[in-house]
Structure formats: C-alpha cells, structure tokens
C-alpha cells in the first residue's frame, strides 16, 4: 500500500498530467498495482429513479427543466421497480447499484422515505448501494447510513473557478458541505467530475486538488467525458480525445492511490483499445447498461466480451469495505427533522446557460 498524500498542489498535479505519456502510464500502472488488483474492475449499474424536471441549471445536464432536450421525465420509481432493475443488474455481473434522482437537494418526506426503503431493499440483495440525490444534511446522511447505504455520490464537477462557468444555481462550497455531512457517517464518499466542458487543464488539476486534499480522500471518483446533448448549453462542445481521458485517469490514480477510479459517461466514444489503456492507467470501474441516467452507454454484452478479451474479472461486492447493516424504519434512531436548510443560490449570469434557456422558451 502506498502512502496517500493530502497536500497536492496544482503545480504538482500539472507536472504529473503533462509527463511524457509512457512515463505517466508506467507510474500510474505501478501505483495501481500497489493498491489494487489490476485484473479486477467493478461493474456498477446506474438507475435513474427520478428523471428530468430538475430546477438546477447545470450546463451539461439534459435533465434541467429550463433547457429543451428530448428527455422523458418520470416521477419517483417504486421500490419494486428499482428492485427488479437491481436483480437484472446483479444477474449480469453488477455488484453496485447507484440510484440517481434529479433533485437539487433531498427533502424530508414521503419520497425520501421511499428512497430509504429502496436502499434497504438493495442492500438486502447483497449489492453495494450508492445514491446521488443532490445536497443532503447530516441527519439525512445518517438516515441513509442506517438504511444500509454503502456510498453517496456528489461530484465536484470541475475546479472551483470553472464550476462558476457551468452552474449558477448552487455554490461549490455546498458541494463540500454535503461531502462533509456524508463523512460524519459510515457511508463512503464518491466524488469526481467531468472533462470536456471547455475547461482548461489547470481546471482539471484544480478539481483533483480539491478531491485529493480531502482527508480521507473519496473512496470512489468517477471521471466522466462530457456527452454533449442537444439543447443543453454545452451542446457544441467537441468530444475529448482518448489521450486526455487516459491522462486524467492516470493522474487521478497517482494522486488518489487507494480510490476506486470510475470510467463513467462518454465510454461510447471510446474504442476497446482506449478503454484498455484507461484500465492500465488505473481505472477500475465501469457503469453497465445501455443508458447512463439519460445518455447512451455501451451494451452490457459488449462489456462482458471486452472483459473476456482483456482477461478482466468483475469485482465482488464489499471487497473494499464490509457490508453495512440495515436498520429497519421501525427501529431507526434518526427521524425526519423536516429541515429546510439554506443551500447557496449564487444566481450569477452564465451567458451560454441563459442562451439555452431562451432557446428553450422560444421552442415551447
Ligand atoms: S446534474 Fe443533477 S442537479 Fe444538475 S440539472 Fe442535472 S439533475 Fe439537476
């Protein structure tokens, strides 16, 4: 096991990111082998339990109600529907289910109680359960922990500076506050970001500074390549090259040696050779299923063929941390507090977000 540093600077990280590629790959692969089995990759399944109609203005997201995209929204799924999807995912080798809801933040009430029941149900299927529900308070994090949640996802998306160019309806500091609230429980932290939103390499390094200087570092970090969706403010962004993705994965692996690095959105744009290079550079998780929330993703059979070709094995659940115990709702120590936290709303103007909103209005 290598020593994990928590004092990375932007300069240190840029130096790593910009190394000659062969040196970068060799170093990343070495760190990877010291901390993980290089032939094991976790297969996770993302289930969109509540799609679309979101009040936020994230420039990359087709689920924001203010933009005109072809997303079909739905109300919160039932526990039985989610269980059925989890069982299908388990049958094809997934060991983790990540449930995503297009919410700004969690509100105490019936819908959150339903989500807690989903967590209990999936944990009892012996799968790792992750949720991504927006900002949460400490009490809400405790309730999720009691239900048996294994991980909470809350991405930083980009550097603090570039975050302001993508989202105006909430502040970067609130992201950190939610991560801090999760850290007060036994739930592990999943936090990463997106490349290809028009940010500079310095911003990618800035995001890795923010993540790697957390102590402890996130147990899981998704690296997404933007999938530019028509109607969103970032619809005209060009796809990132595989070389940028490989460099980002390798740099993440080096600065966060013990973290599970997840190849997330944008895999349909990558060849199998490109993905193999990412695994060599330290990626050790993929998301399975033909959709990632709302954007396309490779078919699960294709993924299994790729695993066979590369001699990779799907990771078993709870290999990094023991399975949490589920406490039933009737025995819960943490009750709904009916909290109304004041999360930040900076509401500064982002020209391209405004333009996409106006375009959507004109189309209505
Ligand atoms: S990324 Fe999440 S918070 Fe932002 S608009 Fe999409 S669903 Fe809403």
CSV table of C-alpha atoms and ligand atoms in Angstrom, one decimal:
chain,number,residue,atom,x,y,z
A,1,UNK,CA,0.0,0.0,0.0
A,2,UNK,CA,1.5,3.4,-0.9
A,3,UNK,CA,1.3,6.4,1.4
A,4,UNK,CA,-1.6,8.7,0.5
A,5,UNK,CA,-0.7,12.4,0.3
A,6,UNK,CA,-3.2,15.1,1.1
A,7,UNK,CA,-1.1,18.1,0.2
A,8,UNK,CA,-1.1,18.0,-3.6
A,9,UNK,CA,-0.8,21.4,-5.3
A,10,UNK,CA,-2.0,22.4,-8.7
A,11,UNK,CA,1.6,22.6,-9.8
A,12,UNK,CA,2.4,19.1,-8.6
A,13,UNK,CA,-0.6,17.7,-10.4
A,14,UNK,CA,0.0,19.6,-13.7
A,15,UNK,CA,3.6,18.2,-13.7
A,16,UNK,CA,2.1,14.7,-13.5
A,17,UNK,CA,-0.6,15.3,-16.1
A,18,UNK,CA,1.9,16.7,-18.6
A,19,UNK,CA,4.6,14.0,-18.3
A,20,UNK,CA,5.6,12.1,-21.4
A,21,UNK,CA,2.7,9.6,-21.9
A,22,UNK,CA,4.8,6.4,-21.5
A,23,UNK,CA,6.2,7.7,-18.2
A,24,UNK,CA,2.8,8.7,-17.0
A,25,UNK,CA,1.3,5.3,-17.8
A,26,UNK,CA,4.1,3.4,-16.2
A,27,UNK,CA,3.9,5.4,-13.0
A,28,UNK,CA,0.1,5.2,-12.8
A,29,UNK,CA,0.1,1.5,-13.5
A,30,UNK,CA,2.7,1.0,-10.8
A,31,UNK,CA,0.7,2.9,-8.2
A,32,UNK,CA,-2.4,0.9,-9.4
A,33,UNK,CA,-0.8,-2.5,-8.8
A,34,UNK,CA,0.4,-1.5,-5.4
A,35,UNK,CA,-3.1,-0.7,-4.3
A,36,UNK,CA,-5.5,-2.7,-6.4
A,37,UNK,CA,-5.8,-6.0,-8.3
A,38,UNK,CA,-5.1,-4.8,-11.9
A,39,UNK,CA,-7.3,-7.6,-13.4
A,40,UNK,CA,-10.4,-6.7,-11.4
A,41,UNK,CA,-12.9,-4.0,-12.5
A,42,UNK,CA,-16.1,-3.2,-10.7
A,43,UNK,CA,-19.3,-3.2,-12.8
A,44,UNK,CA,-21.9,-0.7,-11.5
A,45,UNK,CA,-25.4,0.0,-12.7
A,46,UNK,CA,-26.9,3.4,-12.6
A,47,UNK,CA,-30.7,3.6,-12.1
A,48,UNK,CA,-32.4,6.9,-12.7
A,49,UNK,CA,-35.1,6.6,-10.1
A,50,UNK,CA,-36.5,10.1,-10.8
A,51,UNK,CA,-35.7,11.6,-14.2
A,52,UNK,CA,-35.9,15.2,-15.5
A,53,UNK,CA,-37.7,18.3,-14.4
A,54,UNK,CA,-34.7,19.5,-12.3
A,55,UNK,CA,-34.7,23.1,-11.1
A,56,UNK,CA,-30.9,23.5,-11.4
A,57,UNK,CA,-29.0,25.0,-14.4
A,58,UNK,CA,-26.0,22.6,-14.7
A,59,UNK,CA,-24.8,23.4,-18.2
A,60,UNK,CA,-24.1,19.8,-19.1
A,61,UNK,CA,-27.3,18.3,-18.0
A,62,UNK,CA,-30.3,17.3,-20.2
A,63,UNK,CA,-32.4,16.8,-17.0
A,64,UNK,CA,-32.5,20.5,-16.2
A,65,UNK,CA,-36.1,21.7,-16.8
A,66,UNK,CA,-35.1,25.0,-18.2
A,67,UNK,CA,-33.4,23.5,-21.3
A,68,UNK,CA,-35.1,21.9,-24.3
A,69,UNK,CA,-33.9,18.3,-24.6
A,70,UNK,CA,-35.6,15.1,-25.6
A,71,UNK,CA,-35.6,13.7,-22.1
A,72,UNK,CA,-38.7,11.9,-21.0
A,73,UNK,CA,-39.2,12.7,-17.3
A,74,UNK,CA,-40.7,10.4,-14.8
A,75,UNK,CA,-41.9,10.6,-11.2
A,76,UNK,CA,-40.1,8.6,-8.5
A,77,UNK,CA,-39.9,4.9,-9.3
A,78,UNK,CA,-41.5,2.4,-7.0
A,79,UNK,CA,-39.4,0.2,-4.7
A,80,UNK,CA,-40.5,-2.9,-6.6
A,81,UNK,CA,-39.4,-1.3,-10.0
A,82,UNK,CA,-36.0,-0.5,-8.6
A,83,UNK,CA,-35.6,-4.0,-7.0
A,84,UNK,CA,-36.4,-5.6,-10.4
A,85,UNK,CA,-33.7,-3.5,-12.1
A,86,UNK,CA,-31.2,-4.3,-9.4
A,87,UNK,CA,-31.8,-8.0,-9.8
A,88,UNK,CA,-31.3,-7.8,-13.5
A,89,UNK,CA,-28.1,-5.9,-12.9
A,90,UNK,CA,-26.9,-8.5,-10.4
A,91,UNK,CA,-27.6,-11.3,-12.9
A,92,UNK,CA,-25.2,-9.7,-15.5
A,93,UNK,CA,-22.3,-9.1,-13.0
A,94,UNK,CA,-23.0,-5.8,-11.4
A,95,UNK,CA,-22.0,-5.5,-7.8
A,96,UNK,CA,-23.2,-2.0,-7.2
A,97,UNK,CA,-26.4,-0.1,-7.9
A,98,UNK,CA,-26.3,3.7,-8.0
A,99,UNK,CA,-29.7,5.4,-7.7
A,100,UNK,CA,-29.9,8.9,-9.2
A,101,UNK,CA,-32.7,11.4,-8.6
A,102,UNK,CA,-32.8,14.7,-10.5
A,103,UNK,CA,-33.2,16.8,-7.3
A,104,UNK,CA,-31.4,20.0,-6.1
A,105,UNK,CA,-31.4,18.6,-2.6
A,106,UNK,CA,-33.2,15.9,-0.5
A,107,UNK,CA,-36.4,17.0,1.2
A,108,UNK,CA,-37.6,15.1,4.2
A,109,UNK,CA,-41.0,13.4,3.5
A,110,UNK,CA,-42.6,10.6,1.7
A,111,UNK,CA,-40.3,10.5,-1.3
A,112,UNK,CA,-37.2,10.3,0.8
A,113,UNK,CA,-38.8,7.6,2.9
A,114,UNK,CA,-39.3,5.7,-0.3
A,115,UNK,CA,-35.7,6.1,-1.2
A,116,UNK,CA,-34.7,4.8,2.2
A,117,UNK,CA,-36.8,1.7,1.5
A,118,UNK,CA,-35.0,1.3,-1.8
A,119,UNK,CA,-31.7,1.4,0.0
A,120,UNK,CA,-32.8,-1.2,2.5
A,121,UNK,CA,-34.1,-3.5,-0.3
A,122,UNK,CA,-31.0,-3.4,-2.4
A,123,UNK,CA,-28.6,-3.8,0.5
A,124,UNK,CA,-30.5,-7.0,1.3
A,125,UNK,CA,-29.8,-8.2,-2.2
A,126,UNK,CA,-26.1,-8.1,-1.1
A,127,UNK,CA,-25.2,-5.4,-3.6
A,128,UNK,CA,-23.4,-2.1,-2.8
A,129,UNK,CA,-25.9,0.7,-2.8
A,130,UNK,CA,-25.0,4.2,-3.8
A,131,UNK,CA,-27.3,7.2,-4.1
A,132,UNK,CA,-26.9,10.5,-5.9
A,133,UNK,CA,-29.8,12.8,-4.7
A,134,UNK,CA,-28.3,16.3,-4.6
A,135,UNK,CA,-27.4,18.1,-1.4
A,136,UNK,CA,-28.1,16.4,1.9
A,137,UNK,CA,-28.0,17.4,5.6
A,138,UNK,CA,-26.1,15.4,8.2
A,139,UNK,CA,-29.4,13.9,9.6
A,140,UNK,CA,-30.4,12.8,6.1
A,141,UNK,CA,-27.0,11.2,5.6
A,142,UNK,CA,-27.4,9.4,8.9
A,143,UNK,CA,-30.8,8.1,7.9
A,144,UNK,CA,-29.3,6.8,4.6
A,145,UNK,CA,-26.4,5.2,6.6
A,146,UNK,CA,-28.9,3.4,8.9
A,147,UNK,CA,-30.8,2.1,5.9
A,148,UNK,CA,-27.6,0.4,4.7
A,149,UNK,CA,-26.2,2.9,2.1
A,150,UNK,CA,-22.7,2.0,1.1
A,151,UNK,CA,-21.8,5.2,-0.8
A,152,UNK,CA,-23.1,8.7,-1.6
A,153,UNK,CA,-22.2,10.3,-4.8
A,154,UNK,CA,-21.8,14.1,-5.0
A,155,UNK,CA,-19.5,15.3,-7.8
A,156,UNK,CA,-17.4,18.4,-7.6
A,157,UNK,CA,-17.7,18.5,-11.4
A,158,UNK,CA,-14.7,20.8,-12.1
A,159,UNK,CA,-12.4,23.2,-10.3
A,160,UNK,CA,-14.0,25.8,-8.0
A,161,UNK,CA,-13.2,28.5,-10.6
A,162,UNK,CA,-14.7,26.7,-13.6
A,163,UNK,CA,-17.7,25.5,-11.6
A,164,UNK,CA,-19.0,29.1,-11.7
A,165,UNK,CA,-18.9,28.9,-15.5
A,166,UNK,CA,-21.2,25.9,-15.6
A,167,UNK,CA,-23.7,26.2,-12.7
A,168,UNK,CA,-25.2,29.3,-11.2
A,169,UNK,CA,-27.9,27.9,-9.0
A,170,UNK,CA,-25.7,26.5,-6.3
A,171,UNK,CA,-22.2,27.1,-4.8
A,172,UNK,CA,-19.1,24.9,-4.8
A,173,UNK,CA,-18.9,25.2,-1.0
A,174,UNK,CA,-22.3,23.5,-0.7
A,175,UNK,CA,-20.9,20.5,-2.6
A,176,UNK,CA,-18.1,20.3,0.0
A,177,UNK,CA,-20.6,20.7,2.8
A,178,UNK,CA,-22.6,17.7,1.6
A,179,UNK,CA,-19.4,15.6,1.3
A,180,UNK,CA,-18.6,16.6,4.9
A,181,UNK,CA,-22.1,15.6,6.0
A,182,UNK,CA,-21.6,12.2,4.5
A,183,UNK,CA,-18.2,11.9,6.1
A,184,UNK,CA,-19.8,12.1,9.5
A,185,UNK,CA,-21.4,8.7,8.9
A,186,UNK,CA,-20.1,5.3,7.8
A,187,UNK,CA,-21.1,5.9,4.2
A,188,UNK,CA,-18.2,6.1,1.8
A,189,UNK,CA,-17.8,9.2,-0.5
A,190,UNK,CA,-18.0,9.0,-4.3
A,191,UNK,CA,-17.0,12.3,-5.9
A,192,UNK,CA,-15.4,13.2,-9.2
A,193,UNK,CA,-16.2,15.3,-12.3
A,194,UNK,CA,-16.5,15.9,-16.0
A,195,UNK,CA,-13.9,16.8,-18.5
A,196,UNK,CA,-14.6,18.3,-21.9
A,197,UNK,CA,-16.8,21.2,-20.7
A,198,UNK,CA,-14.5,23.8,-22.1
A,199,UNK,CA,-12.3,23.9,-19.0
A,200,UNK,CA,-8.5,24.3,-19.1
A,201,UNK,CA,-6.1,21.6,-18.0
A,202,UNK,CA,-5.5,23.8,-14.9
A,203,UNK,CA,-9.2,23.3,-14.0
A,204,UNK,CA,-8.8,19.6,-14.2
A,205,UNK,CA,-5.8,19.8,-11.9
A,206,UNK,CA,-7.8,22.2,-9.7
A,207,UNK,CA,-10.6,19.6,-9.3
A,208,UNK,CA,-8.0,16.9,-8.4
A,209,UNK,CA,-6.5,19.3,-5.8
A,210,UNK,CA,-10.0,19.7,-4.3
A,211,UNK,CA,-10.6,16.0,-4.2
A,212,UNK,CA,-7.1,14.7,-3.2
A,213,UNK,CA,-6.7,17.2,-0.3
A,214,UNK,CA,-9.9,15.9,1.3
A,215,UNK,CA,-8.8,13.8,4.3
A,216,UNK,CA,-9.8,11.0,3.9
A,217,UNK,CA,-9.8,11.1,0.1
A,218,UNK,CA,-13.1,9.9,-1.6
A,219,UNK,CA,-13.2,6.1,-1.8
A,220,UNK,CA,-14.6,6.5,-5.3
A,221,UNK,CA,-14.0,9.0,-8.1
A,222,UNK,CA,-15.9,9.0,-11.4
A,223,UNK,CA,-14.2,10.6,-14.3
A,224,UNK,CA,-16.8,11.5,-17.0
A,225,UNK,CA,-16.2,12.7,-20.5
A,226,UNK,CA,-18.9,15.2,-21.4
A,227,UNK,CA,-21.6,13.8,-23.6
A,228,UNK,CA,-22.8,17.0,-25.3
A,229,UNK,CA,-26.6,16.8,-25.5
A,230,UNK,CA,-28.6,18.9,-28.0
A,231,UNK,CA,-30.5,21.7,-26.2
A,232,UNK,CA,-28.0,22.0,-23.3
A,233,UNK,CA,-25.7,25.0,-23.0
A,234,UNK,CA,-22.7,22.7,-23.8
A,235,UNK,CA,-24.3,21.1,-26.9
A,236,UNK,CA,-21.5,22.4,-29.2
A,237,UNK,CA,-18.5,21.1,-27.1
A,238,UNK,CA,-16.2,18.8,-29.1
A,239,UNK,CA,-15.7,15.3,-27.5
A,240,UNK,CA,-12.4,15.0,-25.5
A,241,UNK,CA,-9.8,12.8,-27.1
A,242,UNK,CA,-8.9,9.4,-25.6
A,243,UNK,CA,-5.4,10.8,-24.7
A,244,UNK,CA,-7.0,13.4,-22.5
A,245,UNK,CA,-9.1,10.8,-20.8
A,246,UNK,CA,-6.1,8.5,-20.3
A,247,UNK,CA,-4.0,11.4,-18.8
A,248,UNK,CA,-6.9,12.3,-16.5
A,249,UNK,CA,-7.4,8.7,-15.3
A,250,UNK,CA,-3.6,8.2,-14.8
A,251,UNK,CA,-3.2,11.5,-12.9
A,252,UNK,CA,-6.2,10.7,-10.7
A,253,UNK,CA,-4.8,7.2,-10.0
A,254,UNK,CA,-1.4,8.7,-8.9
A,255,UNK,CA,-2.8,11.4,-6.6
A,256,UNK,CA,-5.5,9.2,-5.2
A,257,UNK,CA,-3.8,5.8,-5.0
A,258,UNK,CA,-6.5,3.9,-2.9
A,259,UNK,CA,-9.6,5.4,-4.6
A,260,UNK,CA,-11.7,3.4,-7.0
A,261,UNK,CA,-11.4,5.4,-10.2
A,262,UNK,CA,-14.6,5.0,-12.3
A,263,UNK,CA,-14.8,5.3,-16.1
A,264,UNK,CA,-18.2,6.9,-16.4
A,265,UNK,CA,-20.0,8.9,-19.1
A,266,UNK,CA,-18.5,9.0,-22.5
A,267,UNK,CA,-17.5,5.4,-22.9
A,268,UNK,CA,-19.5,5.0,-26.2
A,269,UNK,CA,-17.0,7.4,-27.7
A,270,UNK,CA,-14.0,5.2,-26.7
A,271,UNK,CA,-12.7,2.2,-28.5
A,272,UNK,CA,-11.9,-1.0,-26.6
A,273,UNK,CA,-8.2,-0.2,-27.0
A,274,UNK,CA,-8.8,3.2,-25.5
A,275,UNK,CA,-10.7,1.7,-22.6
A,276,UNK,CA,-8.0,-0.9,-22.1
A,277,UNK,CA,-5.5,1.9,-21.8
A,278,UNK,CA,-7.7,3.6,-19.2
A,279,UNK,CA,-7.8,0.3,-17.2
A,280,UNK,CA,-4.0,0.0,-17.5
A,281,UNK,CA,-3.7,3.7,-16.2
A,282,UNK,CA,-5.8,2.8,-13.1
A,283,UNK,CA,-9.5,2.9,-13.9
A,284,UNK,CA,-11.1,0.1,-12.0
A,285,UNK,CA,-14.8,0.5,-12.5
A,286,UNK,CA,-17.3,0.9,-15.3
A,287,UNK,CA,-21.0,1.6,-15.4
A,288,UNK,CA,-23.0,-1.0,-17.2
A,289,UNK,CA,-26.3,-0.8,-19.1
A,290,UNK,CA,-27.3,0.9,-22.3
A,291,UNK,CA,-28.0,4.2,-20.6
A,292,UNK,CA,-26.2,6.3,-18.1
A,293,UNK,CA,-29.1,8.2,-16.5
A,294,UNK,CA,-30.1,9.7,-19.8
A,295,UNK,CA,-27.1,9.4,-22.1
A,296,UNK,CA,-26.0,6.4,-24.2
A,297,UNK,CA,-23.7,3.7,-22.8
A,298,UNK,CA,-22.2,0.5,-24.2
A,299,UNK,CA,-24.4,-2.6,-24.1
A,300,UNK,CA,-23.6,-4.9,-21.2
A,301,UNK,CA,-22.9,-7.9,-23.5
A,302,UNK,CA,-20.3,-5.8,-25.3
A,303,UNK,CA,-18.7,-5.0,-22.0
A,304,UNK,CA,-18.6,-8.7,-20.9
A,305,UNK,CA,-16.9,-9.5,-24.2
A,306,UNK,CA,-14.4,-6.8,-23.6
A,307,UNK,CA,-13.7,-8.2,-20.1
A,308,UNK,CA,-13.1,-11.7,-21.6
A,309,UNK,CA,-10.8,-10.3,-24.2
A,310,UNK,CA,-8.8,-8.4,-21.7
A,311,UNK,CA,-8.9,-11.1,-19.0
A,312,UNK,CA,-10.7,-8.8,-16.5
A,313,UNK,CA,-12.9,-10.1,-13.8
A,314,UNK,CA,-15.9,-8.2,-12.3
A,315,UNK,CA,-15.2,-7.1,-8.7
A,316,UNK,CA,-17.3,-8.8,-6.0
A,317,UNK,CA,-19.4,-6.6,-3.7
A,318,UNK,CA,-17.9,-5.4,-0.4
A,319,UNK,CA,-14.3,-6.2,-1.2
A,320,UNK,CA,-13.1,-2.7,-0.1
A,321,UNK,CA,-15.3,-2.3,3.0
A,322,UNK,CA,-17.7,-4.6,4.9
A,323,UNK,CA,-21.4,-4.6,4.1
A,324,UNK,CA,-23.4,-2.1,6.2
A,325,UNK,CA,-26.2,-3.4,8.4
A,326,UNK,CA,-29.7,-2.4,7.5
A,327,UNK,CA,-31.8,-0.9,10.3
A,328,UNK,CA,-35.5,-1.2,9.7
A,329,UNK,CA,-37.6,2.0,9.6
A,330,UNK,CA,-39.4,1.0,12.8
A,331,UNK,CA,-36.1,0.7,14.7
A,332,UNK,CA,-34.5,3.8,13.3
A,333,UNK,CA,-32.7,6.2,15.7
A,334,UNK,CA,-32.8,9.1,13.2
A,335,UNK,CA,-36.1,10.5,12.4
A,336,UNK,CA,-37.2,13.1,9.8
A,337,UNK,CA,-36.4,16.6,11.2
A,338,UNK,CA,-38.4,18.4,8.4
A,339,UNK,CA,-35.3,20.5,7.9
A,340,UNK,CA,-35.3,23.4,5.4
A,341,UNK,CA,-31.5,24.1,5.0
A,342,UNK,CA,-30.5,27.3,3.2
A,343,UNK,CA,-28.2,26.0,0.4
A,344,UNK,CA,-26.4,28.7,-1.5
A,345,UNK,CA,-28.0,30.2,-4.7
A,346,UNK,CA,-25.4,32.5,-6.3
A,347,UNK,CA,-27.5,33.1,-9.4
A,348,UNK,CA,-24.7,34.9,-11.3
A,349,UNK,CA,-25.2,35.1,-15.1
A,350,UNK,CA,-23.7,32.4,-17.3
A,351,UNK,CA,-24.3,33.6,-20.9
A,352,UNK,CA,-24.5,30.2,-22.5
A,353,UNK,CA,-26.9,28.9,-19.9
A,354,UNK,CA,-29.1,31.9,-20.4
A,355,UNK,CA,-29.0,31.5,-24.2
A,356,UNK,CA,-30.0,27.8,-23.9
A,357,UNK,CA,-32.9,28.8,-21.6
A,358,UNK,CA,-34.1,31.5,-24.1
A,359,UNK,CA,-33.9,29.0,-27.0
A,360,UNK,CA,-36.0,26.5,-25.0
A,361,UNK,CA,-38.6,29.2,-24.2
A,362,UNK,CA,-38.9,30.0,-27.9
A,363,UNK,CA,-39.4,26.4,-28.7
A,364,UNK,CA,-42.3,26.0,-26.3
B,1,LIG,S1,-26.9,17.5,-12.8
B,1,LIG,FE1,-28.3,17.0,-11.2
B,1,LIG,S2,-28.7,18.9,-10.2
B,1,LIG,FE2,-27.8,19.4,-12.2
B,1,LIG,S3,-29.5,19.8,-13.5
B,1,LIG,FE3,-28.9,17.7,-13.8
B,1,LIG,S4,-30.2,16.5,-12.4
B,1,LIG,FE4,-30.3,18.7,-11.7
